[in-house]
Short mmCIF file of C-alpha atoms in Angstrom, two decimals:
data_model
loop_
_atom_site.label_atom_id
_atom_site.label_comp_id
_atom_site.label_asym_id
_atom_site.label_seq_id
_atom_site.Cartn_x
_atom_site.Cartn_y
_atom_site.Cartn_z
CA UNK E 1 -72.60 37.59 -58.22
CA UNK E 2 -70.79 36.05 -61.17
CA UNK E 3 -71.61 38.95 -63.47
CA UNK E 4 -70.41 41.43 -60.86
CA UNK E 5 -67.13 39.53 -60.53
CA UNK E 6 -66.67 39.56 -64.30
CA UNK E 7 -67.11 43.33 -64.43
CA UNK E 8 -64.63 43.80 -61.58
CA UNK E 9 -62.05 41.62 -63.32
CA UNK E 10 -62.58 43.31 -66.70
CA UNK E 11 -61.88 46.69 -65.15
CA UNK E 12 -58.91 45.28 -63.24
CA UNK E 13 -60.42 46.39 -59.97
CA UNK E 14 -58.63 44.82 -57.04
CA UNK E 15 -60.72 42.65 -54.80
CA UNK E 16 -60.35 41.12 -51.40
CA UNK E 17 -61.31 37.50 -52.04
CA UNK E 18 -58.97 34.65 -51.22
CA UNK E 19 -58.07 32.27 -54.01
CA UNK E 20 -59.80 29.46 -52.15
CA UNK E 21 -63.01 31.45 -51.76
CA UNK E 22 -62.97 32.51 -55.40
CA UNK E 23 -62.39 28.90 -56.45
CA UNK E 24 -65.38 27.87 -54.34
CA UNK E 25 -67.58 30.62 -55.80
CA UNK E 26 -66.71 29.72 -59.39
CA UNK E 27 -67.28 26.03 -58.74
CA UNK E 28 -70.71 26.89 -57.32
CA UNK E 29 -71.47 28.84 -60.49
CA UNK E 30 -70.55 25.80 -62.60
CA UNK E 31 -72.59 23.47 -60.40
CA UNK E 32 -75.66 25.72 -60.64
CA UNK E 33 -75.49 25.75 -64.45
CA UNK E 34 -73.77 29.10 -64.99
CA UNK E 35 -70.99 27.61 -67.12
CA UNK E 36 -70.49 30.65 -69.35
CA UNK E 37 -69.96 32.90 -66.33
CA UNK E 38 -67.60 30.41 -64.68
CA UNK E 39 -65.64 30.07 -67.92
CA UNK E 40 -65.37 33.84 -68.32
CA UNK E 41 -64.04 34.32 -64.78
CA UNK E 42 -61.47 31.54 -65.29
CA UNK E 43 -60.38 32.93 -68.65
CA UNK E 44 -60.08 36.51 -67.39
CA UNK E 45 -57.81 35.31 -64.60
CA UNK E 46 -55.75 33.16 -66.96
CA UNK E 47 -55.30 36.05 -69.39
CA UNK E 48 -54.07 38.18 -66.49
CA UNK E 49 -51.47 35.53 -65.59
CA UNK E 50 -53.32 34.00 -62.63
CA UNK E 51 -53.71 30.28 -63.28
CA UNK E 52 -55.14 29.03 -59.99
CA UNK E 53 -58.57 28.44 -61.63
CA UNK E 54 -57.10 26.41 -64.50
CA UNK E 55 -57.88 23.00 -63.01
CA UNK E 56 -61.47 24.08 -62.40
CA UNK E 57 -61.81 25.31 -66.00
CA UNK E 58 -60.44 22.01 -67.32
CA UNK E 59 -62.76 20.00 -65.04
CA UNK E 60 -65.86 21.66 -66.48
CA UNK E 61 -64.68 21.79 -70.09
CA UNK E 62 -63.68 18.21 -70.77
#
């Protein structure tokens, strides 16, 4: 799921996922040991000007 999300975000495909649901999905990725995928999703959103995953990125990178 994480890799699919990354490809969608790279291509700037719009998606119909609420911010809360996306936050939950990324946190699950981190919790299951998929840190690189979680980081990539957070960074792609940050680079696009969407910073709602910033606190999650900081939590798992400090």
